Amino acid sequence: MMLRTGKKEFRQDLKGKFNELILDSEKIIHSGTNLKDIHSLWKTIITYRETLVELDILERRFEELYYCYNNESMSLIRLNLFSKMAFSVKRFLLFLKLQLLKNKLSKFPAKLVIEREIRRLEKTFYKSSEEFVRSIYIQKMLGKGRNIGKVKSFLHQVDSSRLNDDGIDNYSFINALDVLKIWSSTLKSIRRTFPLSPGIFDYVIFDEASQVDLPSAAPALYRAKRTIVVGDPMQLTHVAGLTRDIDKGLAKIHRLTDKKDIYPSKIRYCDISLYKSAENSLNHRPILLANHYRSEDQIIALCNTAFYKRQLKIMTTLDYSRYPNNLPLGVHWINCEGEVFKHPAGSRINHAEVILVNKIFQDVLQKISGTNLSIGVVTPYSRQQNAIHEKISQSTPAELLEKHNVKILTAHKFQGSEKDIMIFSLVLASRGNGNSDRWYNIYPQILNVALSRPRYLLYIIGDRKFCVKHSCYKGNSCVLKRLVGTYDEIKKQEKSEEYTLFEKFDSPTERFLFKKLQEINLENLGYKLIPKLVVKRYTLDFALLGKKKIDIECDGYQHEIIEGLPILEDVERDDFLKKEGWKVLRFPNHRILAQTNIVVNDILNLLKES
């Protein structure tokens, strides 16, 4: 449904893509998907989600009544005879309510079973909806062939246009736009496909807007009725080539400095990107797209803490079948106390890091020889980049560099790219004449871009002593110091596997089960009980560590409710933990309280299994 334009080969391929759309339309006419089926699916999904809400309410009610029933029995000895009789009746009624709730809860399927069914239905719903929308779009837009000629005429004009032509005919484009509603383009290629007319698109969406300068965005903005600006303020901005003083001088000539409401916050060319301009134009906070899907947990946890104030939610699902067992995952800091030398032109080089980067690169290359995993090397300095490139190129056959799609670039050139494995060379060190640079505090985006490129594995090559002990006007809030501190926390958690929130239980039922499990001599069975163990992105209710890794979860009223419907996370959570080698046991709170011995025996039976 989306046509891509831009480079010459994309424009030349437009006719072929449109012909494919026509052929698809003939197949879609016979599709069995209809709106009634989609609506029925959605109603079923809502019913299941409402069931989860009902279950949460019943679990909460059962827990409240259970503790009320048991706590009140303690005050019975202090009552007179009449009060004792009244109290007994009240307690009997509580008992009946508990039994009714227990019977009602026992008739529901397990929450995880319901969540998995919802996920299955949602996949079917989204696929059916996509097919239905596509069929309606194609049938209505093509108009049973009436509009095909108009579109082909426009696409022929786009294909034959040249750089110095007057532009695309407006009438021809408007006719084609009735059919082809969704386009993808680079900013530089807009003029070769779309006429320069105001508001010809209902929406123009800018991606990677932190890299877009305002003059480059202007042609697309002019063609839009509304805009959606998507970007990351912790990514690198455009390279302007103007200093702030020159920018201010030009602005003063054109009296922009008098307009305090827009200059410099919204239109300063040298350092205000389209994203920053849009953010500064809002009267509310931007919408945060918090879900992260690229990097292994440790890698993105490092960036999340150091640069995003832990606002990101890690949702990464990697294919570990393509990753060798003899290579570590996550982030690893290799200390290198070399010397940094400053070139007269301003760039830096650290020869010790060049040698160490090549050594690690060759080791990684050997271990991934049977795979198609990609490798990248990134550094803040162009002289370091050139030295690493020369060293690796001399040590590595060209066919291997091509096979693993090896790229050795500066952080600015790596933005927007990603690799399976990355090696980062910091360059700065305690020794040498080039350690006075403070770019990491002025532009922390450089570090964030460099560290957030890998999927599976990140090696940081740098002088830890310099990072921790160098004098800095920011003190302990220095980005490098914060980075080392965050890394050490991650490694401490990984090493001890006991980074816990001891006894900060989420519910009284968790505390109740913890006390019951403490009564068992788990050490004789070869296990250790740890409450609130953090396993990468998740905190477990209880972990049993021994021959197996067992996660015990107390299922109460845990769902976050947004707009009346529960947020589902347990399916993804359990699947992630299983990939990490954990066995997950889930027990509803009402079973833990009402059938404590059965629950404990279920756990013991699992521990005794060989």
Coordinates of C-alpha atoms in Angstrom, one line a residue:
M1 CA 0.0 0.0 0.0
M2 CA 3.0 2.3 0.4
L3 CA 5.1 3.3 -2.6
R4 CA 8.7 4.2 -2.0
T5 CA 10.3 7.1 -4.0
G6 CA 13.7 8.7 -3.7
K7 CA 16.7 7.5 -5.6
K8 CA 16.6 6.9 -9.3
E9 CA 16.1 3.2 -9.0
F10 CA 13.2 3.6 -6.6
R11 CA 11.5 6.0 -9.0
Q12 CA 12.1 3.7 -12.0
D13 CA 10.5 0.8 -10.0
L14 CA 7.3 2.7 -9.2
K15 CA 5.5 1.4 -12.4
G16 CA 6.4 -2.2 -11.5
K17 CA 5.1 -1.8 -7.9
F18 CA 1.9 -0.3 -9.1
N19 CA 1.4 -3.2 -11.5
E20 CA 1.9 -5.6 -8.6
L21 CA -0.8 -3.6 -6.7
I22 CA -3.2 -4.2 -9.6
L23 CA -2.5 -7.9 -9.7
D24 CA -3.1 -8.1 -5.9
S25 CA -6.4 -6.4 -6.3
E26 CA -7.7 -9.3 -8.4
K27 CA -6.7 -11.7 -5.7
I28 CA -8.2 -9.7 -2.9
I29 CA -11.6 -9.5 -4.5
H30 CA -12.0 -13.2 -3.7
S31 CA -10.8 -12.8 -0.1
G32 CA -13.1 -14.3 2.5
T33 CA -12.3 -11.6 5.1
N34 CA -15.3 -9.5 6.1
L35 CA -16.1 -6.8 8.6
K36 CA -18.6 -9.0 10.5
D37 CA -15.9 -11.6 11.3
I38 CA -13.4 -8.9 12.4
H39 CA -16.0 -7.3 14.7
S40 CA -16.8 -10.7 16.2
L41 CA -13.1 -11.3 16.9
W42 CA -12.8 -7.9 18.6
K43 CA -15.8 -8.6 20.8
T44 CA -14.3 -11.9 21.8
I45 CA -11.0 -10.2 22.7
I46 CA -12.8 -7.6 24.8
T47 CA -14.7 -10.4 26.6
Y48 CA -11.5 -12.2 27.5
R49 CA -9.8 -9.0 28.7
E50 CA -12.9 -8.1 30.8
T51 CA -12.6 -11.6 32.3
L52 CA -9.0 -10.8 33.4
V53 CA -10.3 -7.6 35.1
E54 CA -13.0 -9.6 36.8
L55 CA -10.5 -12.2 38.0
D56 CA -8.3 -9.4 39.4
I57 CA -11.3 -8.0 41.3
L58 CA -12.2 -11.4 42.7
E59 CA -8.6 -12.2 43.7
R60 CA -8.4 -8.9 45.5
R61 CA -11.7 -9.5 47.3
F62 CA -10.7 -13.0 48.3
E63 CA -7.4 -11.8 49.7
E64 CA -9.1 -9.0 51.7
L65 CA -11.8 -11.4 53.2
Y66 CA -9.2 -14.1 54.0
Y67 CA -7.0 -11.7 56.1
C68 CA -10.1 -10.2 57.7
Y69 CA -11.3 -13.7 58.6
N70 CA -8.0 -14.8 60.1
N71 CA -7.1 -11.5 61.8
E72 CA -10.5 -11.2 63.6
S73 CA -10.0 -14.6 65.3
M74 CA -7.2 -13.1 67.4
S75 CA -9.6 -10.8 69.3
L76 CA -12.1 -13.5 70.2
I77 CA -10.6 -14.2 73.6
R78 CA -11.2 -10.6 74.8
L79 CA -15.0 -10.6 74.2
N80 CA -18.0 -11.4 76.5
L81 CA -20.4 -14.2 75.7
F82 CA -23.0 -12.2 73.7
S83 CA -20.2 -10.5 71.7
K84 CA -18.6 -13.9 71.1
M85 CA -21.9 -15.2 69.6
A86 CA -22.3 -12.2 67.4
F87 CA -18.7 -12.5 66.4
S88 CA -19.0 -16.2 65.6
V89 CA -22.0 -15.5 63.3
K90 CA -20.1 -12.7 61.5
R91 CA -17.1 -15.0 61.1
F92 CA -19.3 -17.8 59.8
L93 CA -20.7 -15.4 57.2
L94 CA -17.2 -14.5 56.2
F95 CA -16.3 -18.2 55.8
L96 CA -19.3 -18.7 53.5
K97 CA -18.3 -15.7 51.4
L98 CA -14.8 -17.1 51.1
Q99 CA -16.1 -20.5 50.0
L100 CA -18.4 -18.9 47.4
L101 CA -15.4 -16.8 46.1
K102 CA -13.2 -19.8 46.1
N103 CA -15.7 -21.8 44.1
K104 CA -16.2 -19.0 41.7
L105 CA -12.5 -18.5 41.1
S106 CA -11.9 -22.2 40.6
K107 CA -14.2 -22.2 37.6
F108 CA -12.0 -19.7 35.7
P109 CA -9.1 -20.8 33.5
A110 CA -5.6 -19.7 34.7
K111 CA -4.8 -16.1 33.9
L112 CA -1.8 -17.1 31.7
V113 CA -4.1 -19.4 29.6
I114 CA -6.5 -16.4 29.1
E115 CA -3.6 -14.1 28.1
R116 CA -2.2 -16.6 25.6
E117 CA -5.7 -17.0 24.0
I118 CA -6.0 -13.2 23.8
R119 CA -2.6 -13.0 22.1
R120 CA -3.6 -15.6 19.6
L121 CA -6.9 -13.9 18.8
E122 CA -5.2 -10.5 18.5
K123 CA -2.8 -11.9 15.9
T124 CA -5.7 -13.2 13.9
F125 CA -7.6 -9.9 14.4
Y126 CA -4.7 -7.7 13.2
K127 CA -4.0 -10.0 10.2
S128 CA -7.7 -10.0 9.2
S129 CA -8.0 -6.3 9.7
E130 CA -5.0 -5.7 7.5
E131 CA -6.4 -7.8 4.8
F132 CA -9.8 -6.1 5.0
V133 CA -8.3 -2.6 4.9
R134 CA -6.1 -3.5 2.0
S135 CA -8.9 -5.0 0.1
I136 CA -11.2 -1.9 0.6
Y137 CA -8.3 0.4 -0.2
I138 CA -7.4 -1.3 -3.4
Q139 CA -11.0 -1.8 -4.7
K140 CA -12.1 1.7 -3.9
M141 CA -9.0 3.5 -5.0
L142 CA -8.6 1.7 -8.3
G143 CA -12.2 2.2 -9.1
K144 CA -12.6 -1.0 -11.1
G145 CA -9.9 0.2 -13.4
R146 CA -11.1 3.7 -14.0
N147 CA -8.2 5.4 -12.2
I148 CA -5.4 3.2 -13.5
G149 CA -4.6 5.4 -16.5
K150 CA -4.3 8.5 -14.4
V151 CA -1.8 6.8 -12.1
K152 CA 0.3 5.4 -14.9
S153 CA 0.4 8.9 -16.5
F154 CA 1.8 10.4 -13.3
L155 CA 4.3 7.6 -12.7
H156 CA 5.6 8.0 -16.3
Q157 CA 6.2 11.7 -15.6
V158 CA 8.1 10.8 -12.3
D159 CA 10.2 8.3 -14.1
S160 CA 11.2 10.6 -16.9
S161 CA 11.7 13.8 -14.7
R162 CA 15.2 15.3 -14.5
L163 CA 16.9 17.2 -11.8
N164 CA 16.5 20.6 -13.5
D165 CA 13.0 20.1 -14.7
D166 CA 10.3 22.6 -13.7
G167 CA 8.7 19.9 -11.5
I168 CA 5.8 17.5 -11.4
D169 CA 2.5 18.5 -12.9
N170 CA 0.1 19.3 -10.1
Y171 CA -3.1 18.1 -11.8
S172 CA -1.5 14.8 -12.7
F173 CA -0.3 14.3 -9.1
I174 CA -3.7 15.1 -7.6
N175 CA -5.4 12.5 -9.8
A176 CA -2.8 9.9 -8.8
L177 CA -3.1 10.8 -5.1
D178 CA -6.7 9.7 -5.2
V179 CA -5.4 6.2 -5.7
L180 CA -1.9 6.2 -4.1
K181 CA -2.5 7.6 -0.6
I182 CA 0.7 6.6 1.2
W183 CA 4.3 7.5 0.1
S184 CA 7.8 7.1 1.5
S185 CA 10.5 9.5 0.4
T186 CA 13.8 11.1 1.4
L187 CA 13.7 14.9 1.9
K188 CA 16.1 15.4 -1.0
S189 CA 13.9 13.5 -3.4
I190 CA 10.6 15.2 -2.7
R191 CA 10.8 17.7 -5.6
R192 CA 11.3 14.9 -8.1
T193 CA 8.0 13.2 -7.2
F194 CA 5.6 15.7 -5.7
P195 CA 4.6 19.2 -7.0
L196 CA 5.4 22.2 -4.8
S197 CA 1.9 22.9 -3.7
P198 CA 0.7 23.7 -0.1
G199 CA -1.1 21.1 1.9
I200 CA -1.2 18.3 -0.7
F201 CA -0.8 15.7 2.0
D202 CA -3.1 15.3 5.0
Y203 CA -0.1 14.1 7.1
V204 CA 3.6 14.2 6.7
I205 CA 5.5 12.0 9.2
F206 CA 9.2 12.8 9.8
D207 CA 11.3 10.0 11.1
E208 CA 14.8 10.5 12.7
A209 CA 13.8 14.1 13.1
S210 CA 16.6 14.9 15.5
Q211 CA 18.9 14.7 12.4
V212 CA 16.8 17.0 10.2
D213 CA 17.7 20.7 10.0
L214 CA 14.8 23.2 9.4
P215 CA 15.7 24.3 5.8
S216 CA 15.8 20.6 4.7
A217 CA 12.4 20.0 6.4
A218 CA 10.8 23.1 4.9
P219 CA 9.7 21.6 1.5
A220 CA 8.0 18.7 3.2
L221 CA 6.4 21.0 5.8
Y222 CA 5.0 23.2 3.1
R223 CA 3.3 20.2 1.4
A224 CA 1.6 19.1 4.7
K225 CA -1.7 20.0 6.4
R226 CA -0.4 18.4 9.6
T227 CA 2.9 16.9 10.7
I228 CA 4.0 14.1 13.0
V229 CA 7.6 14.6 14.2
V230 CA 9.3 11.4 15.5
G231 CA 12.8 11.6 16.8
D232 CA 15.1 11.0 19.8
P233 CA 16.7 14.0 21.5
M234 CA 19.5 11.6 22.7
Q235 CA 20.5 10.9 19.0
L236 CA 22.9 13.2 17.1
T237 CA 21.7 16.3 15.4
H238 CA 22.5 17.6 11.9
V239 CA 25.9 18.9 11.1
A240 CA 25.4 22.6 10.4
G241 CA 28.8 24.0 9.6
L242 CA 27.9 27.3 11.4
T243 CA 29.0 28.5 14.8
R244 CA 26.5 30.0 17.2
D245 CA 28.1 33.4 16.7
I246 CA 27.7 33.4 13.0
D247 CA 24.2 32.1 13.3
K248 CA 23.3 34.8 15.7
G249 CA 24.9 37.4 13.4
L250 CA 22.8 36.3 10.5
A251 CA 19.7 36.2 12.7
K252 CA 20.4 39.7 13.9
I253 CA 20.7 41.0 10.3
H254 CA 17.2 39.6 9.6
R255 CA 15.8 40.9 12.9
L256 CA 15.1 37.4 14.2
T257 CA 16.8 38.1 17.5
D258 CA 14.0 40.5 18.3
K259 CA 11.5 37.6 18.2
K260 CA 12.4 36.0 21.5
D261 CA 9.5 33.5 21.2
I262 CA 11.1 31.8 18.2
Y263 CA 14.8 32.6 18.3
P264 CA 16.8 30.7 19.3
S265 CA 14.5 28.1 20.8
K266 CA 12.7 27.2 17.6
I267 CA 14.6 28.3 14.5
R268 CA 18.3 28.6 15.3
Y269 CA 19.9 26.7 12.4
C270 CA 23.2 25.7 13.9
D271 CA 21.9 23.4 16.6
I272 CA 18.1 23.3 16.6
S273 CA 16.8 20.3 14.7
L274 CA 13.3 19.8 13.5
Y275 CA 12.6 17.5 16.5
K276 CA 13.9 20.2 19.0
S277 CA 11.9 22.9 17.2
A278 CA 8.7 20.8 17.4
E279 CA 9.4 19.9 21.0
N280 CA 9.9 23.6 21.9
S281 CA 6.7 24.5 20.1
L282 CA 4.5 22.2 22.3
N283 CA 2.5 23.3 25.3
H284 CA 2.7 19.8 26.7
R285 CA 5.3 17.1 27.0
P286 CA 6.1 15.0 23.9
I287 CA 4.7 11.5 23.6
L288 CA 7.3 9.0 24.7
L289 CA 7.6 5.8 22.6
A290 CA 9.2 3.9 25.4
N291 CA 9.3 0.3 24.0
H292 CA 12.8 -0.8 22.9
Y293 CA 13.2 -3.7 20.5
R294 CA 16.8 -3.8 19.3
S295 CA 19.4 -4.6 21.9
E296 CA 20.1 -7.4 24.4
D297 CA 19.0 -6.5 27.9
Q298 CA 22.4 -5.4 29.4
I299 CA 23.2 -3.2 26.4
I300 CA 20.1 -1.2 26.5
A301 CA 20.0 -1.2 30.3
L302 CA 23.4 0.6 30.1
C303 CA 21.9 3.3 27.8
N304 CA 18.6 3.4 29.6
T305 CA 20.2 4.3 32.9
A306 CA 23.0 6.5 31.6
F307 CA 20.9 8.5 29.0
Y308 CA 17.2 7.9 29.3
K309 CA 16.5 8.1 33.1
R310 CA 15.3 4.5 33.0
Q311 CA 12.2 5.5 31.0
L312 CA 12.6 2.8 28.3
K313 CA 10.8 -0.5 28.5
I314 CA 12.9 -3.4 27.2
M315 CA 10.9 -5.5 24.7
T316 CA 13.8 -7.1 22.8
T317 CA 13.3 -10.7 21.4
L318 CA 16.5 -11.9 19.7
D319 CA 17.0 -15.0 17.7
Y320 CA 19.7 -16.8 19.8
S321 CA 19.8 -19.8 17.5
R322 CA 22.1 -17.8 15.1
Y323 CA 24.4 -16.8 18.0
P324 CA 27.5 -19.0 18.9
N325 CA 27.7 -20.5 22.4
N326 CA 31.4 -19.6 22.8
L327 CA 30.7 -15.9 22.6
P328 CA 29.4 -13.8 25.5
L329 CA 26.2 -11.7 25.3
G330 CA 25.6 -8.3 26.7
V331 CA 28.1 -5.5 27.5
H332 CA 31.7 -6.0 28.5
W333 CA 34.3 -3.3 29.4
I334 CA 37.9 -4.2 28.5
N335 CA 40.2 -1.8 30.4
C336 CA 43.0 -0.2 28.3
E337 CA 45.3 2.3 29.9
G338 CA 46.9 3.7 26.7
E339 CA 48.1 7.1 25.7
V340 CA 45.9 9.6 23.8
F341 CA 47.6 11.9 21.3
K342 CA 46.0 15.1 19.9
H343 CA 46.6 15.8 16.2
P344 CA 47.2 19.5 15.3
A345 CA 43.9 19.4 13.4
G346 CA 42.1 18.5 16.6
S347 CA 41.3 14.7 16.3
R348 CA 42.7 12.1 18.7
I349 CA 44.3 8.7 18.4
N350 CA 45.1 6.0 21.0
H351 CA 47.5 3.3 19.5
A352 CA 47.1 0.9 22.4
E353 CA 43.3 0.8 21.8
V354 CA 43.9 0.3 18.1
I355 CA 45.9 -2.8 18.8
L356 CA 43.4 -4.1 21.4
V357 CA 40.4 -3.5 19.2
N358 CA 42.0 -5.5 16.4
K359 CA 42.8 -8.3 18.9
I360 CA 39.2 -8.5 20.1
F361 CA 37.9 -8.2 16.5
Q362 CA 40.0 -11.1 15.3
D363 CA 38.8 -13.2 18.3
V364 CA 35.2 -12.4 17.6
L365 CA 35.6 -13.1 13.8
Q366 CA 37.0 -16.5 14.5
K367 CA 34.1 -17.4 16.9
I368 CA 31.4 -16.3 14.4
S369 CA 33.0 -18.0 11.4
G370 CA 30.1 -20.3 10.8
T371 CA 27.5 -17.5 11.0
N372 CA 26.4 -14.4 9.1
L373 CA 26.6 -12.2 12.1
S374 CA 27.6 -8.6 11.4
I375 CA 30.3 -6.6 13.2
G376 CA 30.8 -2.9 13.6
V377 CA 33.6 -0.8 15.2
V378 CA 32.8 2.7 16.3
T379 CA 34.8 5.6 17.9
P380 CA 34.3 9.3 18.4
Y381 CA 37.4 10.3 16.5
S382 CA 38.2 10.2 12.7
R383 CA 41.9 9.6 13.2
Q384 CA 41.2 6.6 15.5
Q385 CA 38.7 5.3 12.9
N386 CA 41.3 5.5 10.2
A387 CA 43.9 3.8 12.3
I388 CA 41.5 0.9 13.3
H389 CA 40.4 0.6 9.7
E390 CA 44.0 0.3 8.5
K391 CA 44.9 -2.2 11.2
I392 CA 41.9 -4.5 10.6
S393 CA 42.1 -4.3 6.8
Q394 CA 45.7 -5.4 6.9
S395 CA 44.9 -8.3 9.3
T396 CA 41.7 -9.6 7.7
P397 CA 40.9 -11.1 4.3
A398 CA 38.5 -8.9 2.3
E399 CA 36.0 -11.7 1.8
L400 CA 35.6 -12.0 5.6
L401 CA 35.0 -8.3 6.0
E402 CA 32.3 -8.5 3.3
K403 CA 30.8 -11.7 4.7
H404 CA 30.2 -10.1 8.1
N405 CA 29.3 -6.7 6.7
V406 CA 32.1 -5.1 8.7
K407 CA 31.8 -1.3 9.2
I408 CA 34.4 0.9 11.0
L409 CA 33.0 4.4 11.4
T410 CA 32.7 7.4 13.7
A411 CA 29.6 7.7 15.8
H412 CA 28.2 10.4 13.5
K413 CA 28.4 8.1 10.5
F414 CA 27.0 5.1 12.5
Q415 CA 23.8 6.8 13.4
G416 CA 20.7 5.1 12.0
S417 CA 22.6 1.8 11.6
E418 CA 22.9 -1.3 13.7
K419 CA 25.1 -4.5 13.9
D420 CA 24.9 -7.8 15.7
I421 CA 28.2 -7.1 17.5
M422 CA 29.9 -3.8 18.2
I423 CA 33.3 -2.7 19.5
F424 CA 33.5 0.8 20.9
S425 CA 36.9 2.6 21.2
L426 CA 36.7 5.5 23.7
V427 CA 40.3 6.8 22.9
L428 CA 40.5 9.2 25.9
A429 CA 43.0 8.2 28.6
S430 CA 44.8 9.4 31.7
R431 CA 48.1 9.6 29.8
G432 CA 49.0 11.7 26.8
N433 CA 48.3 15.2 25.6
G434 CA 44.8 14.7 24.2
N435 CA 42.7 14.0 27.3
S436 CA 41.3 17.6 27.7
D437 CA 38.4 17.0 25.4
R438 CA 34.9 17.2 27.1
W439 CA 32.6 16.3 24.3
Y440 CA 31.0 13.5 26.3
N441 CA 29.4 16.1 28.7
I442 CA 28.5 18.7 25.9
Y443 CA 27.2 16.1 23.4
P444 CA 26.4 12.9 25.3
Q445 CA 24.4 11.9 22.2
I446 CA 27.7 10.8 20.7
L447 CA 28.2 8.2 23.4
N448 CA 24.6 7.1 23.3
V449 CA 24.6 6.5 19.6
A450 CA 27.9 4.6 19.8
L451 CA 26.7 2.3 22.6
S452 CA 23.2 1.6 21.4
R453 CA 24.1 0.1 17.9
P454 CA 24.6 -3.6 18.8
R455 CA 21.9 -6.3 19.0
Y456 CA 23.8 -9.1 20.9
L457 CA 27.2 -8.0 22.1
L458 CA 29.0 -4.7 23.0
Y459 CA 32.7 -4.4 23.9
I460 CA 33.8 -1.1 25.4
I461 CA 37.5 -0.5 25.1
G462 CA 38.6 2.4 27.3
D463 CA 40.6 3.6 30.3
R464 CA 38.4 3.1 33.3
K465 CA 40.7 5.0 35.6
F466 CA 40.4 8.1 33.4
C467 CA 36.6 7.8 33.3
V468 CA 36.3 7.6 37.1
K469 CA 39.1 9.9 38.3
H470 CA 39.5 12.7 35.7
S471 CA 38.7 16.2 36.9
C472 CA 35.4 17.4 35.5
Y473 CA 33.2 20.5 36.0
K474 CA 30.2 18.2 36.3
G475 CA 31.6 16.2 39.2
N476 CA 29.9 12.9 39.9
S477 CA 27.2 13.7 37.3
C478 CA 29.8 13.5 34.6
V479 CA 28.5 11.2 31.8
L480 CA 31.7 9.0 31.8
K481 CA 31.5 8.5 35.6
R482 CA 27.8 7.7 35.4
L483 CA 28.5 5.2 32.5
V484 CA 31.2 3.3 34.6
G485 CA 28.9 3.3 37.6
T486 CA 26.0 1.9 35.6
Y487 CA 28.2 -0.7 34.0
D488 CA 29.5 -1.8 37.4
E489 CA 25.9 -2.2 38.7
I490 CA 25.0 -4.4 35.7
K491 CA 28.0 -6.6 36.2
K492 CA 27.4 -6.8 40.0
Q493 CA 23.9 -8.1 39.2
E494 CA 25.2 -10.5 36.7
K495 CA 27.9 -11.9 38.9
S496 CA 26.1 -12.3 42.2
E497 CA 22.7 -13.1 40.7
E498 CA 21.4 -11.8 44.0
Y499 CA 20.4 -8.2 43.2
T500 CA 17.2 -8.3 45.2
L501 CA 14.6 -6.1 46.8
F502 CA 14.6 -8.2 50.0
E503 CA 11.1 -8.4 51.5
K504 CA 9.6 -5.5 49.6
F505 CA 6.7 -7.8 48.8
D506 CA 4.0 -6.7 46.4
S507 CA 1.2 -8.2 48.5
P508 CA 0.6 -9.9 51.9
T509 CA 0.1 -13.2 50.0
E510 CA 3.7 -13.0 48.7
R511 CA 4.9 -12.5 52.3
F512 CA 2.7 -15.4 53.4
L513 CA 4.1 -17.8 50.8
F514 CA 7.7 -16.7 51.6
K515 CA 7.3 -17.6 55.3
K516 CA 5.9 -21.0 54.3
L517 CA 8.8 -21.7 51.9
Q518 CA 11.2 -20.7 54.7
E519 CA 9.9 -23.5 56.8
I520 CA 11.2 -26.0 54.3
N521 CA 14.8 -27.1 54.4
L522 CA 15.5 -26.1 50.8
E523 CA 19.3 -26.4 51.2
N524 CA 19.0 -30.2 51.7
L525 CA 17.3 -30.3 48.3
G526 CA 20.1 -28.2 46.8
Y527 CA 18.2 -25.0 46.4
K528 CA 18.4 -21.4 47.7
L529 CA 15.3 -19.2 48.1
I530 CA 15.7 -15.6 47.0
P531 CA 12.8 -13.2 47.0
K532 CA 12.6 -10.4 44.4
L533 CA 15.5 -11.5 42.3
V534 CA 16.1 -9.2 39.3
V535 CA 16.7 -11.2 36.1
K536 CA 17.6 -8.6 33.5
R537 CA 14.4 -6.7 32.7
Y538 CA 12.1 -8.6 35.2
T539 CA 11.8 -8.9 39.0
L540 CA 10.8 -12.4 40.1
D541 CA 8.5 -12.9 43.1
F542 CA 10.6 -15.8 44.3
A543 CA 13.6 -17.5 42.7
L544 CA 14.8 -21.0 43.7
L545 CA 18.4 -21.5 42.5
G546 CA 20.0 -25.0 42.4
K547 CA 19.9 -27.8 39.9
K548 CA 17.3 -25.8 38.1
K549 CA 16.4 -22.1 38.0
I550 CA 12.8 -21.9 39.2
D551 CA 10.6 -18.7 39.2
I552 CA 7.6 -18.8 41.5
E553 CA 4.9 -16.2 40.8
C554 CA 2.0 -15.2 42.9
D555 CA -0.9 -14.2 40.6
G556 CA -3.1 -11.7 42.3
Y557 CA -4.5 -8.5 41.0
Q558 CA -1.4 -7.6 39.0
H559 CA -2.8 -6.1 35.7
E560 CA -2.4 -2.4 35.0
I561 CA -5.7 -1.0 33.7
I562 CA -5.7 1.5 30.9
E563 CA -9.0 2.8 29.6
G564 CA -10.8 0.0 31.3
L565 CA -8.7 -2.8 29.8
P566 CA -5.8 -4.8 31.4
I567 CA -2.3 -4.5 30.0
L568 CA -0.9 -8.0 29.1
E569 CA 2.7 -8.7 30.0
D570 CA 2.9 -12.2 31.5
V571 CA 3.0 -14.1 28.2
E572 CA 6.1 -12.2 27.0
R573 CA 7.6 -12.3 30.4
D574 CA 7.3 -16.1 30.8
D575 CA 8.5 -16.7 27.2
F576 CA 11.6 -14.5 27.9
L577 CA 12.4 -16.3 31.2
K578 CA 12.1 -19.7 29.5
K579 CA 14.6 -18.7 26.9
E580 CA 16.9 -17.7 29.8
G581 CA 16.6 -21.2 31.2
W582 CA 14.0 -20.6 33.9
K583 CA 11.1 -22.9 34.8
V584 CA 8.1 -20.7 35.7
L585 CA 5.4 -21.7 38.2
R586 CA 2.3 -19.6 38.7
F587 CA -0.1 -19.9 41.5
P588 CA -3.3 -17.8 42.0
N589 CA -3.4 -16.0 45.3
H590 CA -6.6 -17.7 46.3
R591 CA -4.9 -21.1 45.9
I592 CA -1.9 -20.0 47.9
L593 CA -4.1 -19.0 50.8
A594 CA -6.8 -21.6 50.6
Q595 CA -4.7 -24.6 49.5
T596 CA -1.3 -23.8 51.0
N597 CA -0.2 -27.4 51.5
I598 CA -1.1 -28.4 47.9
V599 CA 0.9 -25.4 46.5
V600 CA 3.9 -26.1 48.7
N601 CA 3.8 -29.8 47.7
D602 CA 3.6 -28.9 44.0
I603 CA 6.8 -26.8 44.5
L604 CA 8.5 -29.6 46.4
N605 CA 7.7 -32.2 43.8
L606 CA 9.3 -30.1 41.1
L607 CA 12.4 -29.7 43.2
K608 CA 12.7 -33.4 43.8
E609 CA 12.5 -34.2 40.1
S610 CA 15.9 -35.2 38.7

